[in-house]
Amino acid sequence: VQLQASGGGLVQAGGSLRLSCVASGGIFGGYVMGWSRQTPGKERQFVAGISRNGEVTYYGDSVKGRFIISRDDDKNTVSLQMNSLRPDDTAIYYCAAGTKFFVHSPPRSLNDFDYFGQGTQVTVSS
């Protein structure tokens, strides 16, 4: 599966951004989907995941209560609504997909993903 992310940019602290990722080359409904992020010199971090049926989500502690992940299977798209952004949210954000789950189980770590797309830069200024 190929993953194409978009929607990154520069925003002030406290603002919002919405990332989107379009998947192609596979059966979208067969994948759990999610997002990860990475800053230079640091390990990639799990951000959010959503189950195959879209009913169950899971978030990293640092974004819980601020970010919302959703999916639209008609458009083969997964989105990440990022609210109350902070400077430490600055990173390259990567869309991800995984195949090893039952319908109601979301991914909960980077190890749960089999594919990563190219990243989109998010910069939050203070």
Coordinates of N, CA, C and O in Angstrom, one line a residue:
V1 N 0.9 -1.2 0.0 CA 0.0 0.0 0.0 C 0.9 1.2 0.0 O 1.9 1.3 0.6
Q2 N 0.5 2.3 -0.7 CA 1.2 3.5 -0.8 C 0.4 4.6 0.0 O -0.8 4.6 -0.1
L3 N 1.1 5.4 0.8 CA 0.5 6.4 1.7 C 1.0 7.7 1.3 O 2.2 8.0 1.3
Q4 N 0.1 8.7 1.1 CA 0.5 10.0 0.7 C -0.2 11.0 1.7 O -1.4 11.2 1.7
A5 N 0.7 11.6 2.5 CA 0.2 12.6 3.5 C 0.3 14.0 3.1 O 1.1 14.4 2.2
S6 N -0.6 14.8 3.6 CA -0.6 16.2 3.3 C -1.2 17.0 4.4 O -1.8 16.4 5.4
G7 N -1.1 18.3 4.4 CA -1.8 19.2 5.4 C -0.9 19.8 6.4 O -1.3 20.6 7.2
G8 N 0.4 19.5 6.4 CA 1.3 20.1 7.3 C 1.5 21.6 7.0 O 1.1 22.1 6.0
G9 N 2.2 22.3 7.9 CA 2.5 23.7 7.8 C 3.0 24.3 9.0 O 3.3 23.6 10.0
L10 N 2.9 25.6 9.0 CA 3.4 26.4 10.2 C 2.1 27.0 10.9 O 1.3 27.6 10.2
V11 N 2.1 26.9 12.2 CA 1.0 27.4 12.9 C 1.5 27.9 14.3 O 2.5 27.4 14.8
Q12 N 0.7 28.8 14.8 CA 1.1 29.4 16.2 C 0.6 28.4 17.3 O -0.3 27.7 17.1
A13 N 1.3 28.5 18.4 CA 0.9 27.7 19.5 C -0.5 28.0 19.9 O -1.0 29.1 19.9
G14 N -1.3 26.9 20.2 CA -2.7 27.1 20.5 C -3.6 26.9 19.2 O -4.8 26.8 19.4
G15 N -3.0 26.9 18.1 CA -3.8 26.7 16.9 C -4.1 25.3 16.5 O -3.8 24.4 17.3
S16 N -4.6 25.1 15.3 CA -5.0 23.8 14.8 C -4.5 23.5 13.4 O -4.4 24.5 12.6
L17 N -4.4 22.3 13.1 CA -4.1 21.8 11.8 C -4.8 20.5 11.6 O -5.0 19.7 12.5
R18 N -5.0 20.2 10.3 CA -5.6 18.9 10.0 C -4.8 18.2 8.9 O -4.6 18.7 7.8
L19 N -4.3 17.0 9.3 CA -3.5 16.2 8.3 C -4.4 15.2 7.7 O -5.3 14.7 8.3
S20 N -4.1 14.9 6.4 CA -4.8 13.9 5.7 C -3.8 12.9 5.0 O -2.7 13.3 4.7
C21 N -4.3 11.7 4.8 CA -3.4 10.7 4.2 C -4.3 9.8 3.3 O -5.3 9.3 3.8
V22 N -3.9 9.8 2.0 CA -4.7 8.9 1.1 C -3.9 7.7 0.8 O -2.7 7.7 0.5
A23 N -4.6 6.5 0.9 CA -3.9 5.2 0.7 C -4.3 4.7 -0.7 O -5.5 4.9 -1.1
S24 N -3.4 4.0 -1.3 CA -3.6 3.4 -2.6 C -2.9 2.1 -2.8 O -1.9 1.9 -2.0
G25 N -3.3 1.2 -3.6 CA -2.6 0.0 -3.9 C -3.0 -1.1 -3.0 O -2.4 -2.2 -3.0
G26 N -4.0 -1.0 -2.2 CA -4.4 -2.0 -1.3 C -5.9 -1.9 -1.0 O -6.6 -1.0 -1.4
I27 N -6.4 -2.8 -0.2 CA -7.8 -2.7 0.3 C -7.9 -2.0 1.6 O -7.5 -2.5 2.6
F28 N -8.3 -0.7 1.5 CA -8.2 0.2 2.7 C -8.9 -0.4 3.9 O -8.3 -0.3 5.0
G29 N -10.0 -1.0 3.7 CA -10.7 -1.5 4.9 C -10.0 -2.6 5.6 O -10.4 -3.0 6.7
G30 N -9.0 -3.2 5.0 CA -8.2 -4.3 5.6 C -7.1 -3.8 6.5 O -6.4 -4.6 7.1
Y31 N -6.9 -2.5 6.6 CA -5.8 -2.0 7.3 C -6.2 -1.2 8.5 O -7.2 -0.4 8.5
V32 N -5.5 -1.4 9.6 CA -5.6 -0.4 10.7 C -4.7 0.8 10.2 O -3.8 0.6 9.5
M33 N -5.1 2.0 10.7 CA -4.3 3.2 10.2 C -3.9 4.0 11.4 O -4.4 3.8 12.5
G34 N -2.9 4.8 11.1 CA -2.4 5.7 12.2 C -1.4 6.7 11.8 O -1.2 6.9 10.6
W35 N -0.9 7.4 12.8 CA 0.1 8.4 12.6 C 1.3 8.3 13.6 O 1.1 7.9 14.7
S36 N 2.4 8.6 13.1 CA 3.6 8.7 13.9 C 4.3 10.0 13.7 O 3.9 10.7 12.7
R37 N 5.3 10.4 14.5 CA 6.0 11.6 14.2 C 7.5 11.5 14.7 O 7.8 10.6 15.5
Q38 N 8.3 12.3 14.1 CA 9.7 12.3 14.4 C 10.3 13.6 14.3 O 10.1 14.4 13.4
T39 N 11.2 14.0 15.3 CA 12.0 15.2 15.2 C 13.5 14.8 15.0 O 13.9 13.7 15.5
P40 N 14.3 15.6 14.4 CA 15.7 15.3 14.2 C 16.4 14.9 15.5 O 16.3 15.6 16.6
G41 N 17.1 13.8 15.5 CA 17.9 13.3 16.7 C 17.1 12.6 17.7 O 17.6 12.1 18.7
K42 N 15.8 12.4 17.4 CA 14.9 11.7 18.4 C 14.3 10.5 17.7 O 14.2 10.4 16.5
E43 N 13.9 9.5 18.5 CA 13.2 8.3 17.9 C 11.8 8.7 17.4 O 11.2 9.6 18.0
R44 N 11.4 7.9 16.4 CA 10.0 8.1 16.0 C 9.0 7.7 17.1 O 9.2 6.8 17.9
Q45 N 7.9 8.5 17.2 CA 7.0 8.4 18.3 C 5.6 8.0 17.7 O 5.2 8.6 16.7
F46 N 4.9 7.1 18.4 CA 3.5 6.8 18.0 C 2.6 7.9 18.4 O 2.8 8.5 19.5
V47 N 1.7 8.3 17.5 CA 0.8 9.4 17.8 C -0.6 9.0 18.0 O -1.2 9.2 19.0
A48 N -1.2 8.3 17.0 CA -2.6 7.8 17.1 C -2.8 6.7 16.2 O -2.1 6.5 15.2
G49 N -3.8 5.9 16.5 CA -4.2 4.7 15.7 C -5.7 4.5 15.7 O -6.4 5.0 16.7
I50 N -6.2 3.9 14.6 CA -7.7 3.7 14.5 C -7.9 2.3 14.0 O -7.1 1.8 13.1
S51 N -8.9 1.6 14.5 CA -9.2 0.3 14.1 C -9.7 0.2 12.7 O -10.1 1.2 12.0
R52 N -9.8 -1.0 12.2 CA -10.3 -1.2 10.8 C -11.7 -0.7 10.6 O -12.0 -0.2 9.5
N53 N -12.5 -0.9 11.6 CA -13.9 -0.4 11.4 C -14.1 1.0 11.8 O -15.2 1.5 11.8
G54 N -13.1 1.7 12.3 CA -13.1 3.1 12.6 C -13.8 3.4 14.0 O -13.9 4.5 14.4
E55 N -14.1 2.4 14.7 CA -14.9 2.6 16.0 C -14.0 2.7 17.2 O -14.4 3.2 18.2
V56 N -12.8 2.3 17.1 CA -11.9 2.3 18.3 C -10.6 3.1 17.9 O -10.0 2.8 16.9
T57 N -10.2 4.0 18.8 CA -9.0 4.8 18.6 C -8.1 4.6 19.8 O -8.5 4.2 20.9
Y58 N -6.8 5.0 19.5 CA -5.8 5.0 20.6 C -4.9 6.1 20.4 O -4.4 6.3 19.2
Y59 N -4.4 6.8 21.5 CA -3.6 7.9 21.3 C -2.4 7.8 22.2 O -2.4 7.2 23.3
G60 N -1.2 8.4 21.8 CA -0.1 8.5 22.6 C -0.4 9.5 23.7 O -1.2 10.4 23.6
D61 N 0.2 9.4 24.9 CA -0.1 10.2 26.0 C 0.1 11.7 25.8 O -0.6 12.5 26.3
S62 N 1.1 12.0 24.9 CA 1.4 13.4 24.7 C 0.3 14.2 23.9 O 0.3 15.4 23.9
V63 N -0.5 13.4 23.2 CA -1.5 14.1 22.3 C -2.9 13.8 22.8 O -3.9 14.3 22.2
K64 N -3.1 12.9 23.8 CA -4.4 12.5 24.2 C -5.2 13.8 24.6 O -4.7 14.6 25.4
G65 N -6.5 13.9 24.2 CA -7.3 15.0 24.5 C -7.2 16.2 23.6 O -8.0 17.1 23.7
R66 N -6.1 16.2 22.7 CA -5.9 17.3 21.8 C -6.0 16.9 20.3 O -6.5 17.7 19.5
F67 N -5.7 15.7 20.0 CA -5.7 15.2 18.6 C -6.9 14.2 18.5 O -7.2 13.5 19.4
I68 N -7.4 14.2 17.3 CA -8.5 13.2 16.9 C -8.2 12.6 15.6 O -8.0 13.3 14.6
I69 N -8.2 11.3 15.6 CA -7.9 10.5 14.4 C -9.3 10.0 13.8 O -10.2 9.6 14.6
S70 N -9.4 10.0 12.5 CA -10.6 9.5 11.9 C -10.3 8.9 10.6 O -9.2 9.1 10.0
R71 N -11.2 8.1 10.0 CA -11.0 7.5 8.7 C -12.3 7.5 7.9 O -13.4 7.5 8.4
D72 N -12.1 7.6 6.6 CA -13.2 7.6 5.6 C -12.9 6.5 4.6 O -12.1 6.8 3.7
D73 N -13.5 5.4 4.7 CA -13.2 4.3 3.9 C -13.7 4.5 2.4 O -13.2 3.9 1.5
D74 N -14.7 5.4 2.2 CA -15.1 5.7 0.9 C -14.1 6.5 0.1 O -14.0 6.4 -1.1
K75 N -13.2 7.2 0.8 CA -12.2 8.0 0.2 C -10.8 7.5 0.4 O -9.8 8.1 0.1
N76 N -10.7 6.3 1.1 CA -9.4 5.7 1.4 C -8.5 6.7 2.1 O -7.3 6.8 1.8
T77 N -9.1 7.4 3.1 CA -8.4 8.5 3.7 C -8.4 8.3 5.3 O -9.4 8.0 5.8
V78 N -7.3 8.6 5.9 CA -7.2 8.8 7.3 C -6.8 10.2 7.6 O -5.9 10.8 6.9
S79 N -7.4 10.8 8.7 CA -7.1 12.2 9.0 C -6.7 12.3 10.5 O -7.0 11.5 11.3
L80 N -6.0 13.4 10.7 CA -5.6 13.7 12.1 C -5.9 15.2 12.4 O -5.2 16.0 11.8
Q81 N -6.9 15.4 13.2 CA -7.2 16.8 13.6 C -6.4 17.1 14.8 O -6.5 16.5 15.8
M82 N -5.5 18.1 14.7 CA -4.6 18.5 15.8 C -5.0 19.8 16.3 O -5.0 20.9 15.6
N83 N -5.4 19.9 17.6 CA -5.9 21.1 18.3 C -5.0 21.4 19.4 O -4.2 20.6 19.9
S84 N -5.1 22.7 19.8 CA -4.2 23.1 21.0 C -2.8 22.8 20.8 O -2.1 22.2 21.7
L85 N -2.3 23.1 19.6 CA -0.9 22.7 19.3 C 0.1 23.4 20.1 O -0.1 24.6 20.5
R86 N 1.2 22.7 20.4 CA 2.3 23.2 21.2 C 3.6 23.1 20.5 O 3.7 22.3 19.5
P87 N 4.6 23.9 20.8 CA 5.8 23.9 20.1 C 6.5 22.5 20.1 O 7.1 22.1 19.1
D88 N 6.2 21.7 21.2 CA 6.8 20.4 21.2 C 6.1 19.4 20.3 O 6.4 18.2 20.2
D89 N 5.0 19.8 19.6 CA 4.4 19.0 18.6 C 5.1 19.1 17.2 O 4.7 18.4 16.3
T90 N 6.0 20.1 17.2 CA 6.8 20.2 15.9 C 7.5 19.0 15.6 O 8.3 18.4 16.4
A91 N 7.3 18.5 14.3 CA 7.9 17.2 13.9 C 7.5 16.9 12.5 O 6.6 17.6 11.9
I92 N 8.1 15.9 11.9 CA 7.6 15.4 10.6 C 6.6 14.3 11.0 O 6.9 13.4 11.8
Y93 N 5.4 14.4 10.4 CA 4.3 13.4 10.7 C 4.2 12.4 9.6 O 4.1 12.8 8.4
Y94 N 4.1 11.2 10.0 CA 4.0 10.1 9.0 C 2.7 9.3 9.1 O 2.4 8.9 10.2
C95 N 2.1 9.1 8.0 CA 0.9 8.2 8.0 C 1.4 6.8 8.0 O 2.5 6.4 7.5
A96 N 0.6 5.8 8.6 CA 1.0 4.5 8.7 C -0.1 3.5 8.6 O -1.3 3.9 8.9
A97 N 0.1 2.3 8.2 CA -0.9 1.3 8.0 C -0.4 -0.1 8.5 O 0.8 -0.4 8.5
G98 N -1.3 -0.9 9.1 CA -1.0 -2.2 9.6 C -2.0 -3.2 9.2 O -3.2 -2.9 9.0
T99 N -1.6 -4.5 9.2 CA -2.5 -5.6 8.7 C -2.8 -6.6 9.7 O -3.5 -7.5 9.5
K100 N -2.3 -6.5 10.9 CA -2.3 -7.7 11.8 C -3.4 -7.7 12.9 O -3.3 -8.3 13.9
F101 N -4.5 -7.0 12.6 CA -5.5 -6.8 13.7 C -6.9 -7.3 13.3 O -7.2 -7.4 12.1
F102 N -7.6 -7.6 14.3 CA -9.1 -7.8 14.2 C -9.8 -6.5 13.9 O -9.2 -5.4 14.1
V103 N -11.0 -6.6 13.6 CA -11.8 -5.4 13.1 C -11.8 -4.3 14.2 O -11.7 -3.1 13.9
H104 N -11.9 -4.7 15.5 CA -12.1 -3.7 16.5 C -10.9 -3.3 17.3 O -10.9 -2.6 18.3
S105 N -9.7 -3.7 16.8 CA -8.5 -3.5 17.5 C -7.6 -2.4 16.9 O -7.3 -2.5 15.7
P106 N -7.3 -1.3 17.6 CA -6.5 -0.2 17.0 C -5.0 -0.5 17.2 O -4.7 -1.3 18.1
P107 N -4.2 0.0 16.4 CA -2.7 -0.1 16.7 C -2.4 0.7 17.9 O -3.0 1.8 18.1
R108 N -1.4 0.3 18.7 CA -1.0 1.0 19.9 C 0.4 1.3 20.0 O 0.9 1.9 21.0
S109 N 1.2 0.9 19.0 CA 2.6 1.2 19.0 C 3.2 1.2 17.6 O 2.5 0.7 16.7
L110 N 4.4 1.7 17.4 CA 5.0 1.7 16.1 C 5.1 0.3 15.5 O 5.1 0.1 14.3
N111 N 5.3 -0.7 16.4 CA 5.5 -2.1 16.0 C 4.2 -2.7 15.3 O 4.3 -3.7 14.7
D112 N 3.1 -2.0 15.5 CA 1.8 -2.5 15.0 C 1.6 -2.0 13.5 O 0.6 -2.4 12.9
F113 N 2.6 -1.3 13.0 CA 2.4 -0.8 11.6 C 3.4 -1.5 10.7 O 4.5 -1.9 11.0
D114 N 2.9 -1.8 9.5 CA 3.7 -2.5 8.5 C 4.2 -1.5 7.4 O 5.2 -1.8 6.7
Y115 N 3.5 -0.4 7.2 CA 3.8 0.5 6.1 C 3.8 1.9 6.7 O 3.0 2.3 7.5
F116 N 4.8 2.7 6.2 CA 4.8 4.2 6.5 C 4.9 4.9 5.2 O 5.6 4.5 4.3
G117 N 4.2 6.1 5.2 CA 4.3 6.9 4.0 C 5.4 8.0 4.2 O 6.1 8.0 5.1
Q118 N 5.5 8.9 3.2 CA 6.4 10.0 3.3 C 5.8 11.0 4.3 O 4.6 10.9 4.6
G119 N 6.6 11.8 4.9 CA 6.1 12.7 6.0 C 5.7 14.0 5.5 O 5.9 14.4 4.4
T120 N 5.0 14.7 6.4 CA 4.6 16.1 6.2 C 5.0 16.9 7.4 O 4.8 16.5 8.5
Q121 N 5.7 18.0 7.2 CA 6.2 18.8 8.3 C 5.2 19.6 9.0 O 4.4 20.4 8.3
V122 N 5.2 19.6 10.3 CA 4.3 20.4 11.1 C 5.3 21.2 12.0 O 6.1 20.7 12.7
T123 N 5.1 22.5 12.0 CA 5.9 23.4 12.8 C 5.0 24.3 13.6 O 4.2 25.0 13.0
V124 N 5.2 24.3 14.9 CA 4.4 25.1 15.8 C 5.3 26.2 16.5 O 6.3 25.8 17.2
S125 N 5.0 27.4 16.2 CA 5.8 28.5 16.8 C 5.2 29.0 18.1 O 4.0 28.9 18.3
S126 N 6.1 29.4 19.0 CA 5.7 29.9 20.3 C 5.3 31.4 20.3 O 5.6 32.1 19.3

